[in-house]
């Protein structure tokens, strides 16, 4: 088990990455709780609980009771109405300010659980126990929580860091292969923007990783988390460096929105968004062709990327609504080589349209 | 105009108290915005806007456009569904991370506006412009924001400080007299728990204050704010000293809940709650009878307190659900003299029942 520390101005917590440590979770929990004996509440999905609930329960010390709250699967439940229902359930079950919430599930469980913990009684402690690769390498680290509005994803939320994150790659063996592949695009992103060693590891160990080899996944998850932890430690509130984590996300989010969040998984849309961003880097000649080719090649190696159709104005408009934009400027992340990225504010409409048109052509082939 | 600074670990902002400065608001706003020109959004009630909207608008520099969002009056609208609607309106109107929200209204506007600002795009700046005495002396200062659940009031929310507070006592002239009186109970509380000078001023200037004399109100509001600012500066997150602000609130909140939030205004319920807490201080002989009599007398002087009926078990149960309680303990604030208060955790059920029974007898007379 490797432990990575996230240290920011407002938080300091460990991310434990390893495999098959769910059985030892109870002892970690005792350490976190210290002398207190907080009431425990587990937010999970019916599916995860049916697969892993028994092991979770068995790992807790005898007599350590807890309540289980369920969120049905699907992005359509990442809404205020569910947060209100869950908060009401917490309150009816006697949760108080010293209670501890454990978000045990994928990214939606983590985002809703974190937001619930952020606002219940103006903030209670919580633990992230991500069960998808995407949640392990990305959303469970960094303290961002949120829910969707009808006008866009994650438009409301809080910065609220967990007390600890437990990422057990052993749990990934019950993850559908397509979800594993989609999650890996965030690790590929980590390699592209800041970690050439991880990039090489992903290039060289594709088969073992896609086959779910725990040692290989352990390396991928821990390096991805370490990269993100470092970036978040430097820039917690996304005023500067943290923006690079958004590589591929401006156009990726727009593709998700334009396709109604149905056709593509998040990671797949980000893969297309990274190809689009790479197109801009290339046309600016700010990246060596050898590096650009390796980036293109690794993205396809972890595919296939689902095809999709969309209209240019819809994508352009959706990209303009990105919440990273500030007072009219368009912020955009470009790569300048393997492990290198920069944030620019001067991407023109013409460049955007050219990148979108190129992407749509690729996506229609 | 007097300016009081709230300085906490996470925030540092001015509270401006004075009268008839609404006309000069625009120039203050320019100072706050600095070089930026944030998009402005005003959250208000139809009533306040019809009374003061023109003046507000006239105070802004020409060409400074803004959007107005409305919240209908009444505690029943302090709910998630309204926050979701307002966040969606913000997003549809193009609010981004650099936008500025102005909460222009009473306590509910302030609480909802603060919460909306806390979670919209994970936090945007906001300004409090409280238009009721209660909001001016209490809820607009300290960074607490929140909404209600069906299981209780303010059970969800955030700590999110405003960039500035503008409390214009000139606006209070359109406040119904009963609301003025109810709000003054929070100032009386400020005097009881920490400010003997304010207590004396309230004793000696009752008639001018109740008549709405702006000089007298200015003194009351600024002293109340100064007391709260000092306490919040020492203990932002209510881990210690800030608890004293809860004087009268444990049983007061229970009375509000047991009477369905209809019969009594918040301040009136708190007045009854302070009398109940005083009953406990007296029966413990921890307060000189002379001081106790002055406290009782000033509360009645700012009455009359509406009568109400409730059942002992309902009040006891509601008081036990108070969110200040932690892991089974009951925290309670007692006064030990004019300007003096302590937080205890050893109030017994017997003492609670005795205080509740006494209060119910008084309230039935």
XYZ file of C-alpha atoms in Angstrom:
730
model
C 0.000 0.000 0.000
C 1.351 3.415 -0.932
C 0.265 6.518 0.931
C 0.292 9.875 -0.810
C -0.279 13.036 1.217
C -2.420 15.862 -0.074
C -1.287 19.068 1.600
C -3.105 22.291 0.873
C -3.640 25.538 2.721
C -6.876 24.168 4.144
C -6.308 20.427 4.430
C -3.778 17.648 4.945
C -4.932 14.107 4.354
C -3.648 10.746 3.167
C -4.644 8.918 0.001
C -4.016 5.203 0.474
C -3.558 3.292 -2.778
C -3.141 -0.488 -2.860
C -5.061 -3.654 -3.342
C -7.276 -5.889 -1.285
C -7.073 -3.752 1.826
C -10.818 -3.411 2.223
C -10.580 -6.147 4.871
C -8.253 -3.930 6.944
C -10.333 -0.777 6.533
C -11.746 -0.935 10.062
C -8.366 -0.443 11.722
C -7.635 2.609 9.549
C -10.996 3.994 10.495
C -10.178 3.718 14.200
C -7.031 5.741 13.618
C -8.970 8.474 11.818
C -11.700 8.645 14.424
C -9.126 8.895 17.226
C -10.689 8.839 20.659
C -14.107 9.825 19.384
C -16.663 7.289 18.300
C -18.470 9.111 15.517
C -21.706 7.779 14.148
C -20.924 6.237 10.758
C -22.973 6.738 7.622
C -22.153 4.978 4.363
C -23.360 6.450 1.078
C -23.197 3.853 -1.660
C -24.993 2.429 -4.679
C -27.145 -0.714 -4.506
C -24.742 -2.442 -6.923
C -21.524 -1.694 -5.029
C -23.164 -2.631 -1.771
C -24.344 -5.979 -3.112
C -20.828 -6.722 -4.401
C -18.733 -5.371 -1.536
C -21.057 -4.630 1.379
C -20.310 -7.840 3.255
C -16.545 -7.319 3.121
C -16.943 -3.713 4.159
C -19.099 -4.719 7.088
C -16.749 -7.543 8.121
C -13.793 -5.142 8.264
C -15.416 -2.984 10.920
C -14.751 -3.846 14.573
C -17.590 -5.802 16.163
C -20.215 -3.504 17.580
C -19.329 -0.625 15.273
C -22.759 0.158 13.904
C -23.476 2.289 10.884
C -26.334 3.367 8.656
C -26.358 2.874 4.913
C -27.784 5.476 2.519
C -28.316 4.599 -1.124
C -28.068 6.663 -4.266
C -29.468 5.052 -7.405
C -26.955 4.811 -10.280
C -26.836 7.368 -13.064
C -25.874 10.971 -13.704
C -29.560 11.981 -13.572
C -29.421 11.484 -9.798
C -26.567 13.932 -9.292
C -29.100 16.614 -8.435
C -30.255 18.829 -5.582
C -33.338 16.715 -4.990
C -31.171 13.709 -4.058
C -28.919 15.823 -1.833
C -31.999 17.092 -0.026
C -33.374 13.571 0.403
C -30.027 12.265 1.695
C -29.586 15.195 4.097
C -33.076 14.580 5.426
C -32.250 10.889 5.903
C -29.040 11.801 7.729
C -30.946 14.102 10.019
C -33.735 11.581 10.650
C -31.096 8.957 11.478
C -29.557 11.281 14.074
C -26.406 12.394 12.247
C -24.739 15.254 14.124
C -21.717 17.479 13.552
C -19.309 14.803 14.730
C -20.710 12.101 12.429
C -18.542 10.619 9.677
C -19.774 9.944 6.164
C -18.096 7.363 3.936
C -18.666 7.815 0.206
C -18.284 4.271 -1.132
C -18.788 4.180 -4.884
C -17.928 5.819 -8.180
C -17.533 9.456 -9.108
C -21.169 10.406 -8.656
C -21.273 8.888 -5.168
C -18.042 10.744 -4.378
C -19.270 14.077 -5.728
C -22.673 13.871 -4.045
C -21.212 12.415 -0.840
C -18.603 15.149 -0.655
C -21.191 17.862 -1.266
C -23.546 16.335 1.292
C -20.704 16.295 3.843
C -19.774 19.865 2.892
C -23.211 21.279 3.631
C -24.803 18.955 6.210
C -24.822 21.046 9.395
C -22.397 23.347 7.520
C -19.817 20.601 7.158
C -19.057 17.172 8.580
C -16.085 14.864 8.035
C -16.094 12.329 5.245
C -13.958 9.640 3.688
C -13.697 8.795 0.015
C -13.659 5.124 -0.940
C -13.722 5.285 -4.735
C -14.704 2.100 -6.558
C -14.083 3.109 -10.180
C -10.757 3.864 -11.790
C -11.976 7.330 -12.771
C -12.913 8.162 -9.199
C -9.655 6.717 -7.858
C -7.359 8.680 -10.149
C -9.349 11.863 -10.370
C -12.496 12.892 -8.590
C -11.806 11.480 -5.105
C -8.686 13.642 -4.732
C -8.699 17.424 -4.569
C -11.780 18.311 -2.581
C -14.073 19.277 -5.431
C -17.653 18.235 -4.866
C -20.732 19.093 -6.832
C -24.085 18.465 -8.387
C -25.589 19.313 -11.761
C -28.154 21.888 -12.784
C -30.401 21.649 -15.818
C -28.082 24.255 -17.371
C -24.832 22.331 -16.839
C -22.762 19.825 -14.919
C -21.151 20.563 -11.569
C -22.413 24.138 -11.630
C -22.980 24.010 -7.887
C -20.722 22.461 -5.287
C -18.099 23.093 -2.647
C -14.431 22.653 -1.976
C -14.476 20.169 0.888
C -11.559 17.801 1.378
C -12.063 14.295 2.758
C -10.297 13.185 5.944
C -8.783 10.326 3.945
C -9.101 8.504 0.640
C -8.899 4.716 0.326
C -8.373 3.607 -3.267
C -8.357 -0.177 -3.422
C -7.564 -1.299 -6.959
C -8.733 -4.796 -5.980
C -12.288 -3.447 -6.177
C -11.734 -2.630 -9.870
C -12.072 -6.291 -10.830
C -15.845 -5.888 -10.753
C -15.661 -2.767 -12.955
C -16.921 -3.164 -16.558
C -13.936 -3.148 -19.007
C -15.244 -0.099 -20.873
C -15.327 1.896 -17.628
C -11.780 0.817 -16.825
C -10.578 2.003 -20.230
C -12.487 5.278 -19.968
C -10.980 5.984 -16.533
C -7.483 5.345 -17.852
C -7.764 8.408 -20.089
C -7.470 10.563 -16.947
C -4.213 8.740 -16.138
C -3.054 9.293 -19.705
C -3.908 12.954 -19.177
C -1.780 12.931 -16.004
C 1.121 11.557 -18.040
C 0.690 14.073 -20.845
C 0.475 17.178 -18.692
C 3.085 16.437 -16.006
C 4.447 12.896 -15.656
C 6.533 11.494 -18.535
C 7.400 8.390 -16.437
C 3.731 7.518 -16.046
C 3.218 8.189 -19.762
C 5.965 5.680 -20.628
C 4.564 3.129 -18.174
C 1.150 3.448 -19.821
C 2.739 3.035 -23.262
C 4.690 -0.061 -22.293
C 2.196 -1.893 -20.089
C -1.047 -1.458 -21.966
C -1.979 -5.136 -22.018
C -1.357 -5.811 -18.318
C -3.212 -2.626 -17.365
C -6.229 -3.353 -19.561
C -6.280 -6.946 -18.261
C -6.685 -5.468 -14.761
C -3.335 -6.651 -13.376
C -3.385 -5.247 -9.820
C 0.345 -4.454 -9.675
C 0.159 -2.475 -12.896
C -3.049 -0.706 -11.838
C -1.503 0.090 -8.480
C 1.361 1.880 -10.241
C -1.009 3.760 -12.558
C -3.380 4.863 -9.805
C -0.683 5.877 -7.345
C 1.243 7.913 -9.936
C -1.930 9.611 -11.148
C -2.914 10.467 -7.577
C 0.602 11.694 -6.755
C 0.541 14.036 -9.763
C -2.857 15.431 -8.839
C -1.943 15.731 -5.143
C 1.127 17.756 -6.039
C -0.816 20.111 -8.301
C -3.656 20.580 -5.823
C -1.121 21.176 -3.052
C 0.353 24.054 -5.050
C -2.965 25.532 -6.195
C -5.941 24.358 -4.187
C -8.513 26.760 -5.587
C -7.664 26.548 -9.259
C -6.304 30.066 -9.589
C -3.276 28.923 -11.572
C -1.481 25.589 -11.943
C -4.540 23.463 -11.133
C -6.041 24.620 -14.410
C -3.709 22.164 -16.235
C -5.819 19.299 -14.870
C -8.432 20.618 -17.253
C -6.427 19.425 -20.278
C -8.892 17.946 -22.779
C -11.828 19.033 -20.639
C -12.955 22.254 -22.366
C -13.921 20.537 -25.600
C -14.457 17.196 -23.806
C -17.165 18.702 -21.581
C -18.707 20.365 -24.624
C -18.852 16.983 -26.413
C -20.505 15.400 -23.370
C -23.084 18.193 -23.264
C -23.737 18.158 -27.009
C -24.283 14.385 -26.975
C -26.607 14.568 -23.978
C -24.192 12.713 -21.662
C -25.389 9.455 -23.173
C -23.192 8.371 -26.029
C -19.785 8.719 -24.355
C -18.398 8.008 -20.931
C -16.665 10.993 -19.303
C -13.178 9.616 -19.958
C -14.007 8.909 -23.599
C -15.195 12.474 -24.139
C -11.995 13.717 -22.473
C -9.983 11.512 -24.844
C -11.635 13.249 -27.792
C -11.090 16.588 -26.052
C -7.372 15.811 -25.629
C -7.109 15.004 -29.330
C -8.796 18.324 -30.112
C -6.425 20.225 -27.801
C -3.484 18.406 -29.363
C -4.726 19.591 -32.748
C -4.363 23.190 -31.564
C -0.876 22.536 -30.130
C 0.136 21.022 -33.444
C -1.273 23.812 -35.586
C 0.578 26.297 -33.389
C 3.705 24.178 -33.890
C 4.300 24.300 -30.163
C 4.878 20.547 -29.836
C 7.442 18.298 -31.554
C 5.740 16.038 -34.065
C 7.312 12.953 -32.413
C 5.664 13.797 -29.089
C 2.350 14.645 -30.742
C 2.355 11.304 -32.531
C 3.040 9.420 -29.262
C 0.143 11.244 -27.573
C -2.214 10.479 -30.432
C -1.055 6.908 -30.510
C -1.498 6.209 -26.785
C -5.016 7.655 -26.805
C -6.024 5.307 -29.609
C -4.206 2.392 -27.934
C -6.565 2.668 -24.956
C -9.577 2.973 -27.254
C -11.579 2.339 -29.268
C -13.178 5.752 -28.828
C -16.890 5.659 -29.598
C -17.890 7.674 -32.642
C -20.352 10.540 -32.241
C -21.962 13.355 -34.180
C -22.502 16.956 -33.122
C -22.766 20.391 -34.657
C -19.917 22.926 -34.560
C -21.962 25.855 -33.142
C -23.337 23.652 -30.354
C -19.836 22.550 -29.317
C -18.427 26.074 -29.568
C -21.242 27.453 -27.478
C -20.955 24.713 -24.849
C -17.165 25.199 -24.629
C -17.734 28.906 -24.049
C -19.922 28.176 -21.044
C -17.092 26.303 -19.315
C -16.997 27.433 -15.698
C -13.202 27.814 -15.802
C -13.802 30.931 -17.866
C -13.605 34.184 -15.977
C -15.211 37.448 -16.988
C -15.167 36.794 -20.707
C -11.747 35.183 -21.146
C -11.388 31.661 -22.521
C -8.860 29.590 -20.629
C -7.434 26.639 -22.471
C -4.799 24.038 -21.637
C -2.315 23.030 -24.313
C 0.435 20.427 -24.237
C 3.920 21.319 -25.405
C 5.426 17.821 -25.126
C 5.192 14.599 -23.129
C 4.776 15.675 -19.481
C 4.448 19.362 -20.361
C 1.447 21.676 -20.453
C 0.572 25.354 -20.310
C -2.555 27.425 -19.721
C -3.283 30.059 -22.352
C -6.026 32.649 -22.720
C -5.497 33.496 -26.371
C -7.102 30.581 -28.204
C -9.165 32.250 -30.909
C -12.608 31.312 -32.173
C -10.973 30.333 -35.456
C -8.650 27.888 -33.684
C -11.550 26.505 -31.661
C -13.659 25.985 -34.762
C -10.800 24.374 -36.653
C -10.105 21.966 -33.741
C -13.808 21.152 -33.375
C -14.238 20.549 -37.113
C -11.202 18.265 -37.179
C -12.494 16.338 -34.160
C -15.956 15.946 -35.654
C -14.437 14.576 -38.859
C -12.370 12.060 -36.867
C -15.381 11.121 -34.776
C -17.520 10.462 -37.842
C -15.078 8.108 -39.548
C -21.199 55.637 9.407
C -19.273 53.260 11.630
C -17.183 50.461 10.140
C -16.559 47.301 12.116
C -14.050 44.750 10.846
C -14.713 41.042 11.032
C -11.367 39.251 11.103
C -11.293 35.483 11.139
C -8.817 32.838 10.034
C -10.545 32.663 6.661
C -11.907 36.151 6.080
C -11.471 39.867 6.732
C -14.315 42.150 5.759
C -15.974 45.398 6.816
C -19.470 45.805 8.229
C -20.675 49.348 7.551
C -23.405 50.551 9.909
C -25.087 53.892 9.475
C -28.144 55.521 8.046
C -29.284 56.723 4.673
C -26.144 55.646 2.861
C -27.972 53.534 0.273
C -27.523 56.478 -2.111
C -23.735 56.205 -1.783
C -23.644 52.420 -2.170
C -22.344 52.530 -5.740
C -19.045 54.142 -4.782
C -18.439 51.520 -2.085
C -19.151 48.833 -4.634
C -16.485 50.217 -6.959
C -13.945 49.977 -4.153
C -14.875 46.354 -3.475
C -14.774 45.346 -7.117
C -11.359 46.981 -7.562
C -10.160 46.935 -11.151
C -12.503 44.134 -12.136
C -16.003 44.801 -13.434
C -17.897 41.802 -12.117
C -21.363 41.026 -13.368
C -23.791 42.057 -10.630
C -26.731 39.976 -9.447
C -29.158 41.224 -6.821
C -31.206 38.736 -4.804
C -34.125 40.463 -3.144
C -37.799 40.169 -2.287
C -40.562 41.765 -4.362
C -41.514 43.927 -1.371
C -38.036 45.293 -0.641
C -37.449 45.918 -4.326
C -40.662 47.880 -4.693
C -39.751 50.018 -1.664
C -36.025 50.498 -2.251
C -35.215 49.285 -5.765
C -35.215 52.729 -7.332
C -32.791 54.154 -4.775
C -30.561 51.114 -5.098
C -30.518 51.482 -8.858
C -29.866 55.224 -8.706
C -26.807 54.705 -6.481
C -25.023 52.587 -9.088
C -22.769 54.365 -11.597
C -24.477 54.924 -14.940
C -24.024 51.957 -17.237
C -23.469 49.535 -14.388
C -25.983 46.881 -15.346
C -27.215 44.123 -13.094
C -29.785 41.335 -12.992
C -32.392 41.006 -10.262
C -33.422 37.615 -8.854
C -36.461 37.376 -6.615
C -37.247 35.137 -3.682
C -40.867 35.159 -2.514
C -41.284 36.070 1.162
C -41.686 33.430 3.852
C -39.693 30.750 5.635
C -41.316 28.081 3.435
C -39.118 29.300 0.576
C -35.866 28.771 2.467
C -35.470 25.417 0.765
C -33.271 23.527 -1.673
C -35.799 23.876 -4.466
C -35.438 27.675 -4.403
C -31.634 27.468 -4.264
C -31.705 25.207 -7.299
C -34.027 27.575 -9.176
C -31.876 30.598 -8.317
C -28.623 28.834 -9.267
C -30.190 27.859 -12.581
C -31.262 31.478 -13.151
C -27.735 32.686 -12.350
C -26.280 30.251 -14.827
C -28.817 31.093 -17.533
C -28.033 34.792 -17.024
C -24.329 34.116 -17.547
C -23.025 34.392 -13.984
C -19.430 33.182 -13.790
C -16.859 32.717 -11.041
C -16.040 36.411 -10.934
C -19.663 37.542 -10.609
C -20.840 39.321 -7.466
C -24.119 38.588 -5.708
C -25.805 41.168 -3.487
C -28.259 39.771 -0.945
C -30.644 42.685 -0.394
C -33.352 41.756 2.098
C -34.093 40.140 5.436
C -32.593 37.111 7.101
C -34.022 34.577 4.668
C -32.651 36.489 1.672
C -29.304 36.696 3.459
C -29.196 33.012 4.365
C -30.283 31.810 0.929
C -28.135 34.385 -0.861
C -25.075 33.437 1.171
C -25.653 29.738 0.547
C -26.204 30.344 -3.149
C -22.939 32.311 -3.316
C -21.175 29.589 -1.309
C -22.051 26.812 -3.733
C -22.543 28.489 -7.129
C -19.509 27.349 -9.150
C -18.079 26.251 -5.765
C -18.144 29.777 -4.407
C -18.538 33.330 -5.674
C -18.272 36.661 -3.853
C -21.292 38.235 -2.238
C -22.360 41.276 -0.258
C -24.934 41.390 2.513
C -27.354 44.315 2.536
C -29.680 43.403 5.375
C -33.005 45.224 5.517
C -34.400 43.958 8.824
C -33.045 44.643 12.273
C -32.670 40.924 12.928
C -30.554 40.473 9.817
C -28.501 43.594 10.570
C -27.584 42.640 14.120
C -27.314 38.915 13.662
C -27.547 36.817 10.521
C -25.673 39.051 8.081
C -22.480 38.871 10.166
C -20.493 35.709 10.779
C -20.611 33.811 7.526
C -23.295 31.304 8.429
C -25.600 30.492 5.550
C -28.236 27.835 5.263
C -31.527 26.375 4.226
C -34.114 24.260 5.996
C -34.996 20.593 5.680
C -38.350 19.066 6.513
C -36.624 17.734 9.657
C -35.342 21.087 10.899
C -34.150 24.623 10.254
C -30.711 25.465 8.881
C -29.720 21.803 8.826
C -27.769 22.363 5.625
C -25.561 25.312 4.765
C -22.022 26.614 4.553
C -19.644 28.962 6.259
C -19.122 31.599 3.594
C -18.273 35.149 4.579
C -19.465 38.122 2.538
C -16.979 40.560 1.039
C -18.765 43.340 2.932
C -21.933 44.060 4.866
C -23.930 47.282 4.488
C -26.420 47.774 7.306
C -28.408 50.936 6.707
C -30.715 51.573 9.653
C -32.549 54.122 7.482
C -34.126 51.177 5.680
C -35.684 50.028 8.961
C -38.320 52.765 8.756
C -40.330 50.542 6.416
C -40.025 47.565 8.796
C -43.243 46.558 10.628
C -42.975 47.535 14.347
C -43.416 43.950 15.535
C -40.421 42.862 13.430
C -38.349 45.710 14.833
C -39.163 44.626 18.381
C -38.490 40.966 17.607
C -35.093 41.799 16.118
C -34.150 43.841 19.169
C -34.187 40.658 21.267
C -30.971 39.629 19.515
C -29.431 42.944 20.598
C -30.699 42.348 24.120
C -29.032 38.936 23.904
C -25.788 40.657 22.827
C -26.018 42.850 25.927
C -26.777 39.955 28.266
C -23.986 37.671 27.107
C -21.126 40.132 26.597
C -21.874 43.854 26.487
C -23.146 45.504 29.703
C -22.880 48.956 28.059
C -25.266 47.951 25.297
C -27.559 46.391 27.891
C -27.728 49.696 29.776
C -28.303 51.640 26.571
C -31.208 49.354 25.726
C -32.625 49.792 29.238
C -32.404 53.582 29.136
C -33.424 54.322 25.549
C -36.302 51.954 25.012
C -38.747 54.585 23.755
C -36.406 56.190 21.211
C -35.304 52.776 19.951
C -38.848 51.448 19.576
C -39.856 54.703 17.843
C -37.176 53.980 15.242
C -34.897 56.903 16.082
C -31.990 56.423 13.651
C -29.264 57.627 16.037
C -30.427 55.229 18.725
C -30.786 52.348 16.256
C -27.354 53.112 14.863
C -25.858 52.697 18.345
C -27.772 49.462 18.958
C -26.901 47.889 15.608
C -23.244 48.870 15.640
C -22.703 47.615 19.204
C -24.507 44.363 18.443
C -22.423 43.849 15.316
C -19.195 44.735 17.142
C -19.941 42.140 19.819
C -20.678 39.449 17.247
C -17.666 40.383 15.103
C -15.381 40.032 18.105
C -16.786 36.630 19.060
C -16.697 35.302 15.492
C -13.138 36.608 15.110
C -12.069 34.540 18.106
C -14.026 31.413 17.184
C -15.131 31.317 13.570
C -16.320 27.722 13.473
C -18.223 27.597 16.733
C -15.872 25.249 18.526
C -15.873 27.330 21.693
C -16.717 30.951 22.449
C -19.085 31.391 19.500
C -21.461 29.011 21.244
C -22.459 31.868 23.597
C -24.297 33.510 20.697
C -26.681 30.603 21.104
C -27.998 32.011 24.408
C -31.764 31.522 24.451
C -31.619 29.566 21.210
C -31.762 25.952 22.408
C -35.224 26.279 23.920
C -36.098 29.172 21.581
C -35.569 27.003 18.498
C -37.556 24.225 20.139
C -40.454 26.633 20.735
C -40.337 27.745 17.095
C -40.399 24.125 15.925
C -43.159 23.090 18.335
C -45.360 26.011 17.230
C -44.770 25.291 13.554
C -42.800 28.535 12.973
C -46.104 30.379 12.726
C -47.142 31.804 16.058
C -43.884 33.551 16.988
C -41.249 35.521 15.143
C -37.712 34.205 15.598
C -36.731 36.972 18.006
C -39.856 36.426 20.088
C -39.122 32.715 20.438
C -35.558 33.593 21.433
C -36.936 35.994 24.043
C -38.899 33.105 25.585
C -35.804 30.912 25.272
C -33.719 33.512 27.129
C -36.290 33.598 29.938
C -36.099 29.773 30.074
C -32.292 29.827 30.199
C -32.444 32.527 32.885
C -34.710 30.224 34.885
C -31.936 27.602 34.914
C -29.282 30.178 35.895
C -31.536 31.290 38.738
C -32.306 27.827 40.007
C -28.575 27.079 40.013
C -28.080 30.328 41.950
C -25.324 31.287 39.527
C -26.664 34.787 38.917
C -27.336 37.625 41.395
C -31.081 38.161 41.771
C -30.646 41.871 40.930
C -29.131 41.014 37.535
C -31.711 38.320 36.862
C -34.511 40.785 37.573
C -32.989 43.350 35.183
C -32.746 40.719 32.422
C -36.324 39.606 32.960
C -37.475 43.195 33.053
C -35.756 44.304 29.828
C -37.135 41.322 27.912
C -40.662 42.240 28.944
C -39.991 45.947 28.264
C -39.407 45.139 24.585
C -42.490 42.907 24.486
C -45.260 42.041 24.601
C -44.238 38.451 23.954
C -46.970 36.536 22.176
C -48.466 33.716 24.220
C -48.243 30.152 22.921
C -48.998 26.589 23.916
C -46.838 23.512 23.457
C -46.229 20.172 25.149
C -43.221 19.480 27.369
C -42.095 16.278 25.578
C -42.244 17.996 22.174
C -40.077 20.876 23.382
C -37.635 18.565 25.148
C -37.288 16.404 22.082
C -36.838 19.383 19.734
C -34.204 20.911 22.047
C -32.314 17.609 21.975
C -32.091 17.737 18.197
C -30.261 21.085 18.326
C -27.377 20.931 15.889
C -24.984 22.462 18.419
C -25.057 19.134 20.216
C -22.105 16.865 19.551
C -22.044 13.104 19.970
C -24.710 12.929 22.637
C -23.765 15.906 24.811
C -26.201 18.760 25.371
C -24.548 22.151 25.129
C -26.327 24.985 26.810
C -25.546 28.657 27.344
C -26.253 30.202 30.730
C -25.875 33.779 31.893
C -24.072 34.535 35.135
C -24.752 38.283 35.176
C -25.259 41.290 32.894
C -22.683 40.892 30.111
C -21.585 37.454 31.281
C -22.267 34.005 29.925
C -20.853 30.488 29.992
C -21.314 27.311 27.979
C -22.070 24.195 30.003
C -22.625 20.582 29.060
C -24.176 19.392 32.286
C -27.745 20.678 32.103
C -29.849 17.711 33.188
C -33.167 16.526 31.790
C -34.736 17.520 35.090
C -33.466 21.097 34.747
C -34.623 21.229 31.136
C -38.082 19.981 32.031
C -38.363 22.393 34.928
C -37.345 25.341 32.703
C -39.724 24.259 29.945
C -42.627 23.818 32.370
C -41.989 27.239 33.885
C -41.851 28.822 30.417
C -45.049 27.117 29.298
C -46.837 28.403 32.404
C -45.616 31.951 31.723
C -46.574 31.664 28.058
C -50.084 30.514 28.892
C -50.889 33.387 31.245
